[in-house]
Amino acid sequence: MYTMSLYESGDSSGEASLKDLFENKVKKKLVKKVELKRLAELIVKGGWPEAVNISVNGAMKITRSYIEAVLDKDIIEIDGVNRDKQK
């Protein structure tokens, strides 16, 4: 599964791109104000397709589950060290 961009989820006009950003081609421009709460919601939803049309609390559960899976499995596979995931 791949994550979605803010453009794909309808939360961005698509006028700026990461490619343009890294090539120093992004021009400063006034855009509509984004409230901190909305910005936090976009971060929590994180571009996961199944999180687009669900509540922020539901999206938080998806994000938490993903992070726990990384901590439980993926990090151990890198170096074989068992860590206390509560730290």
PDB file of C-alpha atoms in Angstrom:
ATOM      1  CA  MET A   1       0.000   0.000   0.000  1.00  0.00           C
ATOM      2  CA  TYR A   2       1.240   3.477  -0.847  1.00  0.00           C
ATOM      3  CA  THR A   3       0.398   6.743   0.859  1.00  0.00           C
ATOM      4  CA  MET A   4      -1.540   9.506  -0.875  1.00  0.00           C
ATOM      5  CA  SER A   5      -0.393  13.063  -1.418  1.00  0.00           C
ATOM      6  CA  LEU A   6      -2.433  15.986  -0.094  1.00  0.00           C
ATOM      7  CA  TYR A   7      -3.319  16.692  -3.720  1.00  0.00           C
ATOM      8  CA  GLU A   8      -4.737  13.183  -4.191  1.00  0.00           C
ATOM      9  CA  SER A   9      -6.821  13.471  -1.020  1.00  0.00           C
ATOM     10  CA  GLY A  10      -8.176  16.857  -2.131  1.00  0.00           C
ATOM     11  CA  ASP A  11      -6.370  18.813   0.596  1.00  0.00           C
ATOM     12  CA  SER A  12      -3.957  20.671  -1.703  1.00  0.00           C
ATOM     13  CA  SER A  13      -4.143  22.516  -5.000  1.00  0.00           C
ATOM     14  CA  GLY A  14      -1.043  20.672  -6.218  1.00  0.00           C
ATOM     15  CA  GLU A  15       0.685  23.920  -7.172  1.00  0.00           C
ATOM     16  CA  ALA A  16       3.840  23.025  -5.228  1.00  0.00           C
ATOM     17  CA  SER A  17       5.717  19.759  -5.499  1.00  0.00           C
ATOM     18  CA  LEU A  18       8.565  18.108  -3.623  1.00  0.00           C
ATOM     19  CA  LYS A  19      10.487  17.986  -6.900  1.00  0.00           C
ATOM     20  CA  ASP A  20      10.190  21.762  -7.263  1.00  0.00           C
ATOM     21  CA  LEU A  21      11.091  22.230  -3.604  1.00  0.00           C
ATOM     22  CA  PHE A  22      14.303  20.213  -3.918  1.00  0.00           C
ATOM     23  CA  GLU A  23      15.173  21.960  -7.176  1.00  0.00           C
ATOM     24  CA  ASN A  24      14.638  25.342  -5.462  1.00  0.00           C
ATOM     25  CA  LYS A  25      11.848  26.236  -7.913  1.00  0.00           C
ATOM     26  CA  VAL A  26       9.077  26.975  -5.398  1.00  0.00           C
ATOM     27  CA  LYS A  27       7.971  30.586  -5.489  1.00  0.00           C
ATOM     28  CA  LYS A  28       6.596  32.298  -2.391  1.00  0.00           C
ATOM     29  CA  LYS A  29       2.879  32.777  -2.609  1.00  0.00           C
ATOM     30  CA  LEU A  30       0.021  33.685  -0.313  1.00  0.00           C
ATOM     31  CA  VAL A  31      -2.322  30.790   0.305  1.00  0.00           C
ATOM     32  CA  LYS A  32      -5.377  30.386   2.463  1.00  0.00           C
ATOM     33  CA  LYS A  33      -4.761  30.185   6.190  1.00  0.00           C
ATOM     34  CA  VAL A  34      -4.635  26.688   7.676  1.00  0.00           C
ATOM     35  CA  GLU A  35      -5.644  26.401  11.316  1.00  0.00           C
ATOM     36  CA  LEU A  36      -3.301  24.456  13.588  1.00  0.00           C
ATOM     37  CA  LYS A  37      -6.060  21.920  14.356  1.00  0.00           C
ATOM     38  CA  ARG A  38      -6.527  21.181  10.627  1.00  0.00           C
ATOM     39  CA  LEU A  39      -2.771  20.869  10.111  1.00  0.00           C
ATOM     40  CA  ALA A  40      -2.592  18.373  12.993  1.00  0.00           C
ATOM     41  CA  GLU A  41      -5.473  16.381  11.431  1.00  0.00           C
ATOM     42  CA  LEU A  42      -3.633  16.197   8.097  1.00  0.00           C
ATOM     43  CA  ILE A  43      -0.483  14.998   9.847  1.00  0.00           C
ATOM     44  CA  VAL A  44      -2.379  12.333  11.814  1.00  0.00           C
ATOM     45  CA  LYS A  45      -4.160  11.061   8.704  1.00  0.00           C
ATOM     46  CA  GLY A  46      -0.717  10.828   7.117  1.00  0.00           C
ATOM     47  CA  GLY A  47      -1.854  10.072   3.589  1.00  0.00           C
ATOM     48  CA  TRP A  48      -3.146   6.584   4.360  1.00  0.00           C
ATOM     49  CA  PRO A  49      -5.932   5.936   1.815  1.00  0.00           C
ATOM     50  CA  GLU A  50      -8.205   4.244   4.359  1.00  0.00           C
ATOM     51  CA  ALA A  51      -7.905   7.295   6.654  1.00  0.00           C
ATOM     52  CA  VAL A  52      -9.226   9.827   4.121  1.00  0.00           C
ATOM     53  CA  ASN A  53     -12.909   9.435   4.955  1.00  0.00           C
ATOM     54  CA  ILE A  54     -12.781   8.465   8.631  1.00  0.00           C
ATOM     55  CA  SER A  55     -12.615  10.440  11.856  1.00  0.00           C
ATOM     56  CA  VAL A  56      -9.365  11.788  13.243  1.00  0.00           C
ATOM     57  CA  ASN A  57      -9.647   9.299  16.123  1.00  0.00           C
ATOM     58  CA  GLY A  58      -9.942   6.450  13.627  1.00  0.00           C
ATOM     59  CA  ALA A  59      -6.925   7.775  11.739  1.00  0.00           C
ATOM     60  CA  MET A  60      -4.974   7.957  14.996  1.00  0.00           C
ATOM     61  CA  LYS A  61      -5.660   4.244  15.560  1.00  0.00           C
ATOM     62  CA  ILE A  62      -4.324   3.423  12.085  1.00  0.00           C
ATOM     63  CA  THR A  63      -1.203   5.531  12.658  1.00  0.00           C
ATOM     64  CA  ARG A  64      -0.617   4.043  16.118  1.00  0.00           C
ATOM     65  CA  SER A  65      -1.001   0.518  14.713  1.00  0.00           C
ATOM     66  CA  TYR A  66       1.546   1.255  11.972  1.00  0.00           C
ATOM     67  CA  ILE A  67       4.074   2.672  14.456  1.00  0.00           C
ATOM     68  CA  GLU A  68       3.619  -0.326  16.767  1.00  0.00           C
ATOM     69  CA  ALA A  69       4.183  -2.711  13.846  1.00  0.00           C
ATOM     70  CA  VAL A  70       7.418  -0.906  12.967  1.00  0.00           C
ATOM     71  CA  LEU A  71       8.580  -1.039  16.591  1.00  0.00           C
ATOM     72  CA  ASP A  72       7.587  -4.687  17.053  1.00  0.00           C
ATOM     73  CA  LYS A  73       8.942  -6.135  13.830  1.00  0.00           C
ATOM     74  CA  ASP A  74      10.791  -3.895  11.395  1.00  0.00           C
ATOM     75  CA  ILE A  75      13.374  -2.345  13.730  1.00  0.00           C
ATOM     76  CA  ILE A  76      14.383  -5.750  15.136  1.00  0.00           C
ATOM     77  CA  GLU A  77      14.982  -7.034  11.591  1.00  0.00           C
ATOM     78  CA  ILE A  78      17.516  -4.261  10.961  1.00  0.00           C
ATOM     79  CA  ASP A  79      20.026  -5.180  13.655  1.00  0.00           C
ATOM     80  CA  GLY A  80      18.560  -8.129  15.581  1.00  0.00           C
ATOM     81  CA  VAL A  81      18.434  -6.167  18.846  1.00  0.00           C
ATOM     82  CA  ASN A  82      15.311  -6.592  20.985  1.00  0.00           C
ATOM     83  CA  ARG A  83      14.373  -3.213  22.452  1.00  0.00           C
ATOM     84  CA  ASP A  84      11.906  -2.077  25.094  1.00  0.00           C
ATOM     85  CA  LYS A  85       9.285  -0.390  22.898  1.00  0.00           C
ATOM     86  CA  GLN A  86       7.904   1.495  25.915  1.00  0.00           C
ATOM     87  CA  LYS A  87      11.036   3.687  26.088  1.00  0.00           C
TER      88      LYS A  87
END
